[in-house]
Structures are given as C-alpha cells and as structure tokens.
Short mmCIF file of C-alpha atoms in Angstrom, two decimals:
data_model
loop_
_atom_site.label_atom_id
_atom_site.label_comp_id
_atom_site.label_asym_id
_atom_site.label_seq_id
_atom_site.Cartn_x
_atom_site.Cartn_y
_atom_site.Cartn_z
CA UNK A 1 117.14 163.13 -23.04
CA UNK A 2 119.75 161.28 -21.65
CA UNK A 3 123.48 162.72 -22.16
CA UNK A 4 124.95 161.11 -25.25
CA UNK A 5 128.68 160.49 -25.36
CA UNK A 6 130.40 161.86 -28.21
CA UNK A 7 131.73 158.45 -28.75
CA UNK A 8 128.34 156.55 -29.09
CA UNK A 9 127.04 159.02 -31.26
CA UNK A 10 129.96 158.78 -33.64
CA UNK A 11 129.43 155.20 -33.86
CA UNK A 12 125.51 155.97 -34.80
CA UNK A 13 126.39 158.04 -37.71
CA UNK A 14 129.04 156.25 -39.16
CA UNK A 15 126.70 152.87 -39.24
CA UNK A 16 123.26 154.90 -40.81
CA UNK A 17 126.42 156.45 -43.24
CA UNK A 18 127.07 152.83 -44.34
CA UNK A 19 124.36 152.51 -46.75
CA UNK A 20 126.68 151.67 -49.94
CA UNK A 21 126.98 147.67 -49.08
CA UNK A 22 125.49 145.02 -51.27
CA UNK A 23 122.85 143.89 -48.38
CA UNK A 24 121.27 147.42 -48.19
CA UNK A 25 117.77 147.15 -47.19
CA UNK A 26 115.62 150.15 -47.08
CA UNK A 27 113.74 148.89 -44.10
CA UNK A 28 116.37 147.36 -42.28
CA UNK A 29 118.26 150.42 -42.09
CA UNK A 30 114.85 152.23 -41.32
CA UNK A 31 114.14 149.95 -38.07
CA UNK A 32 117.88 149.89 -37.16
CA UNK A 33 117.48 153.91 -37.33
CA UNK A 34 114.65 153.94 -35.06
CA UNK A 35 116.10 151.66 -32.97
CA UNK A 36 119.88 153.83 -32.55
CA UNK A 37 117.43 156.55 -31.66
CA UNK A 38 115.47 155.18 -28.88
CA UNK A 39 119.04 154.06 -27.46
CA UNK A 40 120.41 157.46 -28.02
CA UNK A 41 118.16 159.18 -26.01
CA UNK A 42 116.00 157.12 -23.36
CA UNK A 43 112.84 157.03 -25.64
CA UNK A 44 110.11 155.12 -25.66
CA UNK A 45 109.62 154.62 -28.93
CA UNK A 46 110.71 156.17 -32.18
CA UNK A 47 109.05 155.46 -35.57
CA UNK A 48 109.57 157.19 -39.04
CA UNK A 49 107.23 157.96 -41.38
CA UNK A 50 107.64 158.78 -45.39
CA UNK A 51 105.44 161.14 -47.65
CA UNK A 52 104.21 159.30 -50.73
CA UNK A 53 103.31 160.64 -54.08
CA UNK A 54 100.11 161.67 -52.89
CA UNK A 55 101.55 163.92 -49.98
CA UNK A 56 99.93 161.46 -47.83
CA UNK A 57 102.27 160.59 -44.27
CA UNK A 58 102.70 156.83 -44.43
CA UNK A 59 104.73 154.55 -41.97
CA UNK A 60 107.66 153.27 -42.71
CA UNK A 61 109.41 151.90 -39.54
CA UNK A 62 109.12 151.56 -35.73
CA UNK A 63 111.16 150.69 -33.14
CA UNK A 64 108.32 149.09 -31.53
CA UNK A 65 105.78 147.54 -34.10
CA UNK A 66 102.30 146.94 -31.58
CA UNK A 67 99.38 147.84 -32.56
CA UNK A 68 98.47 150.81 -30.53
CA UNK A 69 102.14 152.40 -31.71
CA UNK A 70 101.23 151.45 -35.41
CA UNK A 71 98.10 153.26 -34.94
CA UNK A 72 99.57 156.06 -33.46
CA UNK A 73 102.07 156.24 -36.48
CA UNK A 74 99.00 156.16 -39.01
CA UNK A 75 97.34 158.60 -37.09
CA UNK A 76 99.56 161.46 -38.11
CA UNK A 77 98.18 161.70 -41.32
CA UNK A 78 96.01 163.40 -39.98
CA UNK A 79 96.72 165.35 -37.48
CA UNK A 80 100.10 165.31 -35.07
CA UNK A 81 103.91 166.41 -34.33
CA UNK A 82 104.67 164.96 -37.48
CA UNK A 83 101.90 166.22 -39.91
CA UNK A 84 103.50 169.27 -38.52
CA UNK A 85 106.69 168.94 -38.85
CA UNK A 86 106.55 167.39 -42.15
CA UNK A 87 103.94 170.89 -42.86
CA UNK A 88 106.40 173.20 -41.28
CA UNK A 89 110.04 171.77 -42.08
CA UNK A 90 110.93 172.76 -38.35
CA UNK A 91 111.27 170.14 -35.43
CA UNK A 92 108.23 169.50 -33.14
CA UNK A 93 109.82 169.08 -29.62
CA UNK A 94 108.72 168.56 -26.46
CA UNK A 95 105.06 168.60 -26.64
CA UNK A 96 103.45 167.43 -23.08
CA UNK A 97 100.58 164.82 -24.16
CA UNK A 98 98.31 165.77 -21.29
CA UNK A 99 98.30 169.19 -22.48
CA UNK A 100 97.77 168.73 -26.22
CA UNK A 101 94.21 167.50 -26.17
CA UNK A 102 93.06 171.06 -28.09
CA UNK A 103 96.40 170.69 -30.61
CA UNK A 104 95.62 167.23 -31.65
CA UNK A 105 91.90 166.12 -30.32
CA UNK A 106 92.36 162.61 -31.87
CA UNK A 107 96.00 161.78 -31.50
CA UNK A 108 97.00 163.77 -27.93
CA UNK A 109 94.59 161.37 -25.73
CA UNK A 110 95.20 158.02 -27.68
CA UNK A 111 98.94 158.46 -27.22
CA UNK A 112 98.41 159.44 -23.12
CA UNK A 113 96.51 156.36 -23.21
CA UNK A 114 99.31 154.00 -24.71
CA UNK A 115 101.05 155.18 -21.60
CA UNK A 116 103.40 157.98 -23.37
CA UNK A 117 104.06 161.56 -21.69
CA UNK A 118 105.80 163.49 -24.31
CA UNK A 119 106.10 163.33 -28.02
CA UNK A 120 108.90 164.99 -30.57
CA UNK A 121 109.08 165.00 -34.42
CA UNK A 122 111.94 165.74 -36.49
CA UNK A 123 111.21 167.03 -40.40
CA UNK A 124 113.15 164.44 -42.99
CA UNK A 125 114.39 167.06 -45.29
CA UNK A 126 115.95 166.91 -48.72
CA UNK A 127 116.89 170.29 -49.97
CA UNK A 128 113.94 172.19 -50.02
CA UNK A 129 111.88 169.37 -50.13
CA UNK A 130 110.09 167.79 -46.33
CA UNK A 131 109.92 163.72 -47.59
CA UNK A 132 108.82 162.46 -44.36
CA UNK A 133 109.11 162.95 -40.29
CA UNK A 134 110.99 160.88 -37.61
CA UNK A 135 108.78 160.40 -34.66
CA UNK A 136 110.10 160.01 -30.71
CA UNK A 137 108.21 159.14 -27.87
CA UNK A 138 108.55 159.78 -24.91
CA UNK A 139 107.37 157.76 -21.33
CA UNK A 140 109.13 159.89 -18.41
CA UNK A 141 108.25 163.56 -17.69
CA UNK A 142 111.52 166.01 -17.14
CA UNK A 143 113.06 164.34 -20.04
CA UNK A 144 112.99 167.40 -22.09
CA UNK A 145 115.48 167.65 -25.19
CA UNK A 146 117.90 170.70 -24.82
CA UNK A 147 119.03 172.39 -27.86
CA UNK A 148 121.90 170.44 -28.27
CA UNK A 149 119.73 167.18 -28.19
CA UNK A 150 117.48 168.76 -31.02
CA UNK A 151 120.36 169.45 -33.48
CA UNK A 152 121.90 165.72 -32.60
CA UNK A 153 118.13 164.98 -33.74
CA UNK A 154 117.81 167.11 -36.21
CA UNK A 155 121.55 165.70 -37.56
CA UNK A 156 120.42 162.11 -37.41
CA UNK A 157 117.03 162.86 -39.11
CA UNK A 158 118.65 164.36 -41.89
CA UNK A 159 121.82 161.61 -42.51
CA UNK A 160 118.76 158.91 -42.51
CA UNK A 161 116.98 161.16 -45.60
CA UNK A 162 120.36 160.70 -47.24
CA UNK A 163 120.51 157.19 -46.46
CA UNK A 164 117.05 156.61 -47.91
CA UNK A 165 118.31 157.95 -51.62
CA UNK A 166 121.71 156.10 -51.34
CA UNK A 167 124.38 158.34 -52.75
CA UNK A 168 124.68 156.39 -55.73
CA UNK A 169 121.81 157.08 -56.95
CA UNK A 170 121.11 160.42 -55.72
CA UNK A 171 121.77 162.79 -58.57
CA UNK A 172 119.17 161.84 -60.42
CA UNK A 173 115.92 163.77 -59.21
CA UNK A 174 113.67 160.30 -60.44
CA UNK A 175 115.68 158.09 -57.81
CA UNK A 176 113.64 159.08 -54.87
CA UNK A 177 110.36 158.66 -56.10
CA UNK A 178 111.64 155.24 -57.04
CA UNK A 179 112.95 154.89 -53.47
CA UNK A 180 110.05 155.95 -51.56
CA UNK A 181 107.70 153.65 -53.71
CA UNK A 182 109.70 150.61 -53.42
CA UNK A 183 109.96 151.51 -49.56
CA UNK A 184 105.99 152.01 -49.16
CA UNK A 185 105.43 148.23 -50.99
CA UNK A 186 107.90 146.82 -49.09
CA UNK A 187 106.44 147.77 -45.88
CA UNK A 188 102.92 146.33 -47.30
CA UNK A 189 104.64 142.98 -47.68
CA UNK A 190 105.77 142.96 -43.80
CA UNK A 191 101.92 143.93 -43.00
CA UNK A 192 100.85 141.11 -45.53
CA UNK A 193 103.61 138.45 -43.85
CA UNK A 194 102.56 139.77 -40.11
CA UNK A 195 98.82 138.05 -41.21
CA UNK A 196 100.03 135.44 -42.80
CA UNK A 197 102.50 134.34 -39.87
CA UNK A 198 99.78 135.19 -36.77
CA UNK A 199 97.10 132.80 -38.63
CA UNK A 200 99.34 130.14 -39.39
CA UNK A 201 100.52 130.07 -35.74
CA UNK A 202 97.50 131.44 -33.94
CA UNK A 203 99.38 134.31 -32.50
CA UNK A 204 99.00 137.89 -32.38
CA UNK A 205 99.91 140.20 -35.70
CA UNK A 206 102.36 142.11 -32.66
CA UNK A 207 104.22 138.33 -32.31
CA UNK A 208 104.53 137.59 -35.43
CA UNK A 209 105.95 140.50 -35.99
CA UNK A 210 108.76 139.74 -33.17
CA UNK A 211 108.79 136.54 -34.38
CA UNK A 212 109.81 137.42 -38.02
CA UNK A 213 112.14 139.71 -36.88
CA UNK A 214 113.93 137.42 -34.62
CA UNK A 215 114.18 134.93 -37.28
CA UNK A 216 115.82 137.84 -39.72
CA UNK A 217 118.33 138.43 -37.06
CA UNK A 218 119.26 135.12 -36.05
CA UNK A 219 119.83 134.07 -39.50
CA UNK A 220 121.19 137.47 -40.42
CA UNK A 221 118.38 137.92 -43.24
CA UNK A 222 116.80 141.28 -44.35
CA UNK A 223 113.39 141.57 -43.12
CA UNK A 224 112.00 142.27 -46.33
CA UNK A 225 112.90 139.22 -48.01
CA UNK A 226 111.90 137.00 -45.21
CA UNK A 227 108.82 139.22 -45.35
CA UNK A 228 108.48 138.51 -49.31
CA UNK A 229 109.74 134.44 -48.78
CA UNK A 230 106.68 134.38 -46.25
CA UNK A 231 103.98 135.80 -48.47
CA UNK A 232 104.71 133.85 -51.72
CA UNK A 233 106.33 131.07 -50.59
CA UNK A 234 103.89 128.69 -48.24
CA UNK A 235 106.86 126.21 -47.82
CA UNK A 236 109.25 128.94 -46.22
CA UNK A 237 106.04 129.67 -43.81
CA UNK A 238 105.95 126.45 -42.98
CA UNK A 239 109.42 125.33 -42.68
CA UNK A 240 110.13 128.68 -40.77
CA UNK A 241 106.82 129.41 -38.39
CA UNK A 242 105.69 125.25 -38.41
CA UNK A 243 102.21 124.91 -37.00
CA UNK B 1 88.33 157.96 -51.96
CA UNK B 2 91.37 159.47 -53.77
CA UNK B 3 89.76 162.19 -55.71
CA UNK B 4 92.29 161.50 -58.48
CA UNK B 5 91.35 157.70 -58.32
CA UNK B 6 87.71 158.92 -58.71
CA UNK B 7 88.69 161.17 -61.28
CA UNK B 8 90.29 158.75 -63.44
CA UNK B 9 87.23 155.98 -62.94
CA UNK B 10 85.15 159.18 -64.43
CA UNK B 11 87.39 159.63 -67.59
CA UNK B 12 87.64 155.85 -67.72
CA UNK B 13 83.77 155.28 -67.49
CA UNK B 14 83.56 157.95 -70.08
CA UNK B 15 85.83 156.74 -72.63
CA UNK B 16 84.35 154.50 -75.81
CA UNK B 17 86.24 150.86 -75.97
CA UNK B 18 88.74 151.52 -78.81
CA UNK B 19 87.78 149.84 -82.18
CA UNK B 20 89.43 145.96 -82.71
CA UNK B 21 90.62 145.92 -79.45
CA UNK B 22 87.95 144.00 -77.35
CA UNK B 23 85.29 145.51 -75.67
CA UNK B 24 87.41 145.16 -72.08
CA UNK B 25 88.53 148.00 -69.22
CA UNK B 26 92.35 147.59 -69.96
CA UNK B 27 92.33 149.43 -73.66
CA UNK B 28 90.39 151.88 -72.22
CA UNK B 29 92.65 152.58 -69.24
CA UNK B 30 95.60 152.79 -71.82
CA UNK B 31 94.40 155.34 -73.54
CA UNK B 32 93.11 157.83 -70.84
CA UNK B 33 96.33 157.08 -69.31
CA UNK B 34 97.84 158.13 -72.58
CA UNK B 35 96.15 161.28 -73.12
CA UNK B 36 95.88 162.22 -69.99
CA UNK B 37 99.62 162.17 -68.98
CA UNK B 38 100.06 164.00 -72.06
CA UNK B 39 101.71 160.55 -73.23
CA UNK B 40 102.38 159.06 -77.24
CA UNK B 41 101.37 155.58 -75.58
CA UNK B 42 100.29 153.71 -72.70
CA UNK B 43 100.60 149.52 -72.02
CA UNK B 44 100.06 146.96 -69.63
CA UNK B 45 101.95 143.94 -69.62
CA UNK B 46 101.22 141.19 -67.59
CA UNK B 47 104.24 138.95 -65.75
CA UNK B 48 103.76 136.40 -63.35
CA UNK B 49 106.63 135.15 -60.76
CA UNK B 50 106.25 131.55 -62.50
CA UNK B 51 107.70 133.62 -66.16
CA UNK B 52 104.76 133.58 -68.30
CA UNK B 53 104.52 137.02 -69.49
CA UNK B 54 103.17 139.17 -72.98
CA UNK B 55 101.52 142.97 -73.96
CA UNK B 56 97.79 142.68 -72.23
CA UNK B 57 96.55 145.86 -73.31
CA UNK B 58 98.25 149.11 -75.32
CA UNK B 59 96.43 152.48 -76.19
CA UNK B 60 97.32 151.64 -79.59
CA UNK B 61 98.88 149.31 -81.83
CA UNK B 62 102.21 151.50 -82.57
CA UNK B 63 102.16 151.10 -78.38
CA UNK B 64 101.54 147.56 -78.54
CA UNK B 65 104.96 147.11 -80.74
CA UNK B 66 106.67 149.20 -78.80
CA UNK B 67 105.47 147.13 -75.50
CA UNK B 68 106.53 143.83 -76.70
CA UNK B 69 109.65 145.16 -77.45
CA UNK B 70 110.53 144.44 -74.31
CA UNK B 71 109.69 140.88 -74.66
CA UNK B 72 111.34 140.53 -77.36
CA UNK B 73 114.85 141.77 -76.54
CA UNK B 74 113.95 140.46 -73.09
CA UNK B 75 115.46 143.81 -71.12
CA UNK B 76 113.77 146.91 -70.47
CA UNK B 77 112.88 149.55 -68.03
CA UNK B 78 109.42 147.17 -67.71
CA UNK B 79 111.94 144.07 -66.51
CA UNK B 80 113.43 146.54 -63.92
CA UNK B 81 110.50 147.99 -62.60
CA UNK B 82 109.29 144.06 -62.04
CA UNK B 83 112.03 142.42 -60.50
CA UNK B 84 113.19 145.69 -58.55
CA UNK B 85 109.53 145.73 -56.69
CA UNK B 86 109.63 149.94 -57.65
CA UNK B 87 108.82 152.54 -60.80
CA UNK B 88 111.94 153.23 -63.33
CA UNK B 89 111.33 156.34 -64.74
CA UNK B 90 113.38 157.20 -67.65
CA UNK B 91 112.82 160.82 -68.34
CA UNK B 92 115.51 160.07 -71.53
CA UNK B 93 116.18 157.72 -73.50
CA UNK B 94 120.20 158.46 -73.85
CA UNK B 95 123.68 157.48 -73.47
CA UNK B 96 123.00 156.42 -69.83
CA UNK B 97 120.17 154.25 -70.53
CA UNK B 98 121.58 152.58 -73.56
CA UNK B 99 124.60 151.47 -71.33
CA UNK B 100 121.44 150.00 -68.89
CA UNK B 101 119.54 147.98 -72.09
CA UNK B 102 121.83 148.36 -74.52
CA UNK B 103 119.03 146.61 -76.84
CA UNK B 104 116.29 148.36 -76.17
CA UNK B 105 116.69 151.64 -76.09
CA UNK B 106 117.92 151.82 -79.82
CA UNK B 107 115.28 149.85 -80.75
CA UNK B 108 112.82 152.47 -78.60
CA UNK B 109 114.89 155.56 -79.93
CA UNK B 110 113.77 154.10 -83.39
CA UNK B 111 110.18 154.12 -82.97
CA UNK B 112 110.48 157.65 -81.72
CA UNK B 113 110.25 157.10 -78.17
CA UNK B 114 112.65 159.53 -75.99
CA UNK B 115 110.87 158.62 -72.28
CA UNK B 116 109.86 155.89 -70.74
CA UNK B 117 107.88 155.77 -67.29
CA UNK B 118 107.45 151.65 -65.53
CA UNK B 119 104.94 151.51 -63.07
CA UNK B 120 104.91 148.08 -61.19
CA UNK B 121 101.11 146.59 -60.63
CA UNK B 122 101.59 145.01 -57.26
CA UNK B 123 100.08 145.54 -53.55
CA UNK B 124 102.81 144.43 -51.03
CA UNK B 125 103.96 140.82 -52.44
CA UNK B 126 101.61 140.35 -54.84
CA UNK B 127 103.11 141.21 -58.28
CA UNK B 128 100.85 141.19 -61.55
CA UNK B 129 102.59 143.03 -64.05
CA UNK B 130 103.31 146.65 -65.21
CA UNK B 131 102.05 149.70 -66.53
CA UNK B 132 104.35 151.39 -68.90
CA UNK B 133 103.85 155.39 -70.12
CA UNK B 134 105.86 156.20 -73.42
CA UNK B 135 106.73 159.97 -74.62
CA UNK B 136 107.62 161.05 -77.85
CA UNK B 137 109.91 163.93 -76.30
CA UNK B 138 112.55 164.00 -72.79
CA UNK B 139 111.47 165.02 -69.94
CA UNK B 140 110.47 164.50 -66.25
CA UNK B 141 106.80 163.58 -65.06
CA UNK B 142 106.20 166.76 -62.70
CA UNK B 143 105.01 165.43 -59.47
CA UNK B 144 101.01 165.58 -60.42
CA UNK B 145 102.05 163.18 -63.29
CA UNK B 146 103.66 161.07 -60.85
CA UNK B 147 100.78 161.03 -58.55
CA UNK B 148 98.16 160.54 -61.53
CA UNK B 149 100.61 157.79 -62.96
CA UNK B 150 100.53 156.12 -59.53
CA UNK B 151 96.83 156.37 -59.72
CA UNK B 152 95.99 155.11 -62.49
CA UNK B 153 98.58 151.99 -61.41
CA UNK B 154 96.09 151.85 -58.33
CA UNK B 155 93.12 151.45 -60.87
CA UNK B 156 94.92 148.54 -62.95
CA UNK B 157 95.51 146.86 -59.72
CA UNK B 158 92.21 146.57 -58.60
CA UNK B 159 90.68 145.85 -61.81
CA UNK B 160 92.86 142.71 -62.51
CA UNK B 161 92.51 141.84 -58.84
CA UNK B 162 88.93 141.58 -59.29
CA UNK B 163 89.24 139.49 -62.03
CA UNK B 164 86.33 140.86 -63.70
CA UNK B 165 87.35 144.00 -65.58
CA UNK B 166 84.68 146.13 -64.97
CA UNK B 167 84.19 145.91 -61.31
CA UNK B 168 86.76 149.15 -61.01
CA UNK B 169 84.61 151.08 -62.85
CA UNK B 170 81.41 149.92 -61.41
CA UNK B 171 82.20 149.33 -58.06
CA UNK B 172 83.29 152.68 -57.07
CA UNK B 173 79.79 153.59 -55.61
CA UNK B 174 80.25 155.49 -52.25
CA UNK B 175 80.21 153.58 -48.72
CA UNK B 176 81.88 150.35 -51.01
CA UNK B 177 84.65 148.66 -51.06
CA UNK B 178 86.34 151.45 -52.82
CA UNK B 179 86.08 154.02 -49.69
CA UNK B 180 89.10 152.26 -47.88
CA UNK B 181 92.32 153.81 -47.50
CA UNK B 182 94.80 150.82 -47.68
CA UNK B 183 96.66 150.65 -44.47
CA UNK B 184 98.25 148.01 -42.24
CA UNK B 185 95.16 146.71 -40.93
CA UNK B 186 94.01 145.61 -44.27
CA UNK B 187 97.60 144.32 -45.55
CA UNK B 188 97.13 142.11 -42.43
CA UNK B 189 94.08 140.57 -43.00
CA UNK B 190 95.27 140.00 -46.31
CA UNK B 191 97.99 137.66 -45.30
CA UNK B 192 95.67 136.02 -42.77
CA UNK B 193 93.11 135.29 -45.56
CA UNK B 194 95.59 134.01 -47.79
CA UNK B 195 96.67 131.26 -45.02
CA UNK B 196 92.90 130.59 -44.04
CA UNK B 197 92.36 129.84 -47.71
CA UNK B 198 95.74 128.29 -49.05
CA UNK B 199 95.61 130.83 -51.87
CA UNK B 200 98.15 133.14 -53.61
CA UNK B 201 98.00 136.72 -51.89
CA UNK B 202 96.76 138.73 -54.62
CA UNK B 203 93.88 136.27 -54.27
CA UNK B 204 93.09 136.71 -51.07
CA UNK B 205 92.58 140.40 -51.60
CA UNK B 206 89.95 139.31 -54.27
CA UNK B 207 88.25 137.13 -51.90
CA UNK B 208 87.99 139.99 -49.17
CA UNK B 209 86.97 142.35 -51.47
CA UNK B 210 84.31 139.94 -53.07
CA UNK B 211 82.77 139.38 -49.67
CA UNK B 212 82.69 142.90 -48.76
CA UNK B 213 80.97 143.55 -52.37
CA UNK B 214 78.46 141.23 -51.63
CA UNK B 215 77.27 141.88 -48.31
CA UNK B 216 77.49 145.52 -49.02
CA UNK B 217 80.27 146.18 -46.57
CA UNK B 218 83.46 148.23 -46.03
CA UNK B 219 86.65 146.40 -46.98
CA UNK B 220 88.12 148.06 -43.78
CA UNK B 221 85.44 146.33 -41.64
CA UNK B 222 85.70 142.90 -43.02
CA UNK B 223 89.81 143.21 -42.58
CA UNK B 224 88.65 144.51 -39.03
CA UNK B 225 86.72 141.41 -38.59
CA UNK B 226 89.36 139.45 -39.67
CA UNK B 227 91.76 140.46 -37.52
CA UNK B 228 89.43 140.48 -34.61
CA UNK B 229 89.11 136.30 -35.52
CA UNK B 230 85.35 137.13 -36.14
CA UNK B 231 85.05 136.64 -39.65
CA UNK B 232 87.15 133.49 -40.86
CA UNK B 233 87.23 132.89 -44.70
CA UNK B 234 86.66 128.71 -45.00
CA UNK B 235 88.46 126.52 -47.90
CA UNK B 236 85.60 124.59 -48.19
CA UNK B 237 83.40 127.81 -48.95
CA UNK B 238 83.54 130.43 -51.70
#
C-alpha cells in the first residue's frame, strides 16, 4: 500500500461522513467509496458487498464494474476473503492469489486469471452485527498492507457501514433492513439499465455501464435514477443512448 | 432454491382457497403469510407507476378494510414502501408514526392494529405493488420473520409476473425456472429483452421466464444466451 498522507485521508473521511445532504444516494456514495479506496492505496480494484436478509453476500458496488470483477464479487458467496471476513468479523489481508488455490479452489485461480496478485477484505461491522465486506484487489506483488494500512482500512470500512444507515435514521433497529433492501433493488435496476443500454446501442453490458456512468457525472445525476429513468422510461433511453 | 421459498410454495400448495374469495393463488398467499408470521392479517395491493391502484387480495375481509384504508386516506406505510423503492416496517403504531400519517394510523389504531410491516413487490425497476403484514400487538419482526416476509414477497412477485397465478406454485419443479439464483447476469438480460421487445421490464422477465418454461430450460441459461447475443427475443414472435 502506498503511503497515505494524513491530509488526503482526512479529506476521504470527511466526504464518506457527508451523507446527511438531500442528493444522498446509497450507491453513489457506495461507488465513490470504492473508488477513494483504490486511490488511497494503489489498488486494483475495490468492490463492497452487503449481506441481505437471507445472510446471503450480495454486491453492491465496484470500482471497476467488468464482468470478470462482477463475477469475482458474486463469487464470494461462496467461498472467499470476504465470506470470511463477513464469517469471522476480522480483516482478511494480504492473501497471495497464487498460493490460495487450496483456501478458495473456485475463487483463488479465477481472480489470478483476471490478472490480480493479492486480495484483502475488510468486515462492514455494525455493533455486533458483520452487514457486509469491503473487498481490495490487488495487481503488484510487495504491496503488502502494514498494520497501520489495515486500521486506515479497517476505519474507512466501518465510517462507510455508518454511512449506509445515515445517522438520521439510525436509532431505529428497522432502518437498516430498510436500507439494505432498498440498496440490493437499486443495484438490480443498474443490472436491468446495463441490458437495456448495451442492446439498444449494440455495445457491451461493461460499456454501457461506463457509458451510464459518464452520463450521471457529466450531468451531475445519481446513478440510480438515471438507472431507474433508463428502465421505465424508453424516451430517456433514447434521447440519452440514441441508436 | 431458497428452502424458505420452497417451504412457503409447500404451505401455499397445501392451503384450501378461502371461501367467497375466488378460487386464485393471492388469498391463499395472504393467509399463510398471515398465520405463518404469526400475523392478524395479510394484503396485497396492487399500484402501478401510471396511479391505478386498489386491495388485490387480503387473508380476510377485516384485512381487506384495513388494506384499503390506505386508499382511502391516501397515506400509509403501503404509499412509503412504494414510492421509497424499500420495506417500512412499523413495529408500532404510536406517537411517531401518527406524526408520519397522521390519518391513518388512528384509523389503524381503531381497528386494533398496533404493527404494520410494507413489503414492496418489485425486481429492480419493475414495481407491481405491495405486500402488507398487520399485527394486533407491537413489536419487531425477528430477523427469520424478516427473511420469511421477504420470501413470501419473492413468491408474490413471481406469481403476478407470470401472469397466471398458479404458475408459482406449479412451476417450482426442480431443474426449472425456479432453480435460479437472481443475479446480475439475469437482471441484464432482462433489460436487453425488454429493448429487443419494446415491452415494460416486468414483462420482459415474463417473456424469459415463459421461454425457459417451455423449452424446459434454466432461466440462468436463457439470460446466458441472451447476453451471449445467441438467443434474441423477436417483436414479431411470442
């Protein structure tokens, strides 16, 4: 991990802190989390992943969206650093790929494969309660996290689980099932709109992905409700991805 | 398969249609929802994007009053849960909650309800309606009440997907289209199929899972095949 300045990583906290304005979107603030990350420390990718009422790992948000990353993501409901850490409550750190093939048969050679060295995963905890995992890959080897990096980690991890239940609404113990539901849909709407936009444009699900993105950003737009516009609205596909 | 999907198909196969209430799935899945959440009453209200809206189905008809309450005062944890895309749960029915509906939750205290649970029926985008659990006394749902809530949500969704009511119950035959876990490959092919066919997107998950009924395959490998741009769903074509 690269050395963070005490500076930048101020900055990081106070912006995934910032989750009282009107605008707040769960997913936004999800990608722009896994995004800070993958700045923060040199990763390769970073992706975060939520528990849902079945106890089932589900993804939530990458910093990377392709389809090999997704898969690797959906993967750890089954087996992985963050079944584990979201099992164990600890951090998962510094796990060589190449030598995790008896650890995790499925998921240790599929991630080698996508070209990543090293994985981490940081528990998403809530009191007692493990509510999900954040995920960080890694594509260099000797870019081990020190203990320092693992409690920056495990810091960040932990303001983005507070983030998720917005203070306003966090005393009541109902608010985060109502969270964590209305963050799994909303993810199923950017899968639906990925379709929708690749068909209508002929291009990969992976570019229309970076193509509904873009268009959030440049018109400063959550994702989700370009996502939603997309999926009910063929006139906003149209006027915004023309044929 | 969710074994407590499974489970609830069981009770649901199991369960005799309730008497002057039409012969259909939905009555049936109010009930065992009811008595199997330990519930007074369970409903299902239908409410589309374009506003038409009303009580499809209640576990009984004290339930079925207490459902179009909502409709009547035209707030409720029901009107939340829809426009707010997530669940409302209301373990009681209070101070708090009356400052929320200020109508309806005198008007629920009345009929002796003290919790209310709103469960929205939608997959991604698609919105259909909602599935509301009323108690009789405060409380929480512990989190297997959640989950079985949840699931028997899933089992609404599917059957009014399908647009025939019993293919929920019927369909759920191993190796079908039930033995899918929904994940972003599927959700994908979705919103292909609704552009291929110019429909809504809760109708395109009706068409996938028609095709994969009828040419006994998984719905994972048709949305497989769909994504690959081997399997292309025609307008002109059912």
């Amino acid at each position: 991990m690269k050395t963070v300045s005490a500076q930048q990583l101020a900055k990081v906290f106070v912006e995934i802190a910032d989750t009282l304005v009107d605008e707040f979107d769960l997913l936004d603030y999800m990608h722009m989390l896994t995004e800070r990350v993958v700045e923060l420390t040199d990763a390769a990718a970073a992706g975060m992943l939520l528990a849902d009422q079945r106890g089932r790992l589900e993804f939530i948000a990458g910093s990377d969206e392709n389809v090999k990353l997704v898969e690797l993501f959906q993967l750890q409901n089954e087996q992985g650093p963050c079944l584990e850490a979201f099992d164990s409550g600890e951090p998962v750190v510094n796990v060589n790929l190449g030598e995790a093939g008896a650890r995790w048969p499925r998921f240790a050679p599929r991630a080698a494969a996508a070209g990543f060295q090293s994985v981490h995963a940081f528990p998403m905890r809530l009191r007692r309660q493990v509510i999900g995992a954040l995920n960080v890959f890694g594509d260099t080897s000797g870019n081990d996290f020190q203990d320092d990096d693992i409690a920056i980690m495990q810091a960040l991890a932990d303001a983005a689980t507070i983030g998720l239940l917005q203070e306003r609404t966090v005393r009541r113990s109902e608010a985060l099932t109502e969270q964590l539901q209305a963050a799994l849909n909303s993810r199923v709407i950017i899968e639906q709109a990925k379709g929708a936009v690749a068909q209508a444009r002929g291009i990969s699900v992976d570019e229309a992905f970076t193509a509904i993105r873009g268009y959030a950003r440049r018109h400063n737009r959550r994702l989700t409700e370009i996502a939603q516009s997309i999926v009910t609205d063929p006139e906003t596909l149209q006027q915004i991805f023309p044929q | 398969m969710d074994d407590r999907v499974a489970m609830i198909r069981h009770l649901i196969e199991g369960e005799p249609p309730p008497p002057d209430n039409g012969a259909g799935l939905l009555p049936r899945v109010c009930a065992v929802a009811a008595r199997t959440l330990a519930a007074s009453g369970a409903g299902i209200s239908m409410m589309s994007e374009a506003g038409a809206r009303g009580v499809y189905a209640a576990s009984d008809p004290l339930t079925e009053h207490i459902e179009e309450l909502q409709f009547v005062l035209g707030e409720g944890p029901c009107w939340d849960a829809f426009s707010t895309r997530r669940p409302v749960l209301v373990p009681n029915l209070d101070g708090e909650s009356a400052a929320r509906w200020p109508m309806y939750t005198p008007a629920a205290h009345d009929s002796g309800i003290r919790a209310v649970f709103s469960f929205p029926l939608q997959m991604g985008a698609a919105r259909l309606g909602i599935l509301d659990i009323f108690r009789q006394r405060t409380g929480s749902l512990t989190g297997d009440e959640l989950a079985t809530a949840l699931a028997f949500a899933d089992v609404t969704i599917t059957a009014l997907l399908d647009q025939h009511e019993n293919a929920a119950v019927n369909s759920s035959g191993e190796g079908l289209a039930e033995a899918v876990e929904y994940r972003a490959e599927l959700f994908q092919a979705q919103g292909m199929v609704m552009v291929q066919l110019g429909v809504p997107i809760g109708e395109a998950m009706a068409r996938m899972r028609a095709y994969a009924y009828a040419h006994g395959r998984r719905l994972d490998q048709v949305a497989a095949d769909v994504l690959a741009r081997r399997l292309h769903f025609d307008r002109d074509r059912p």
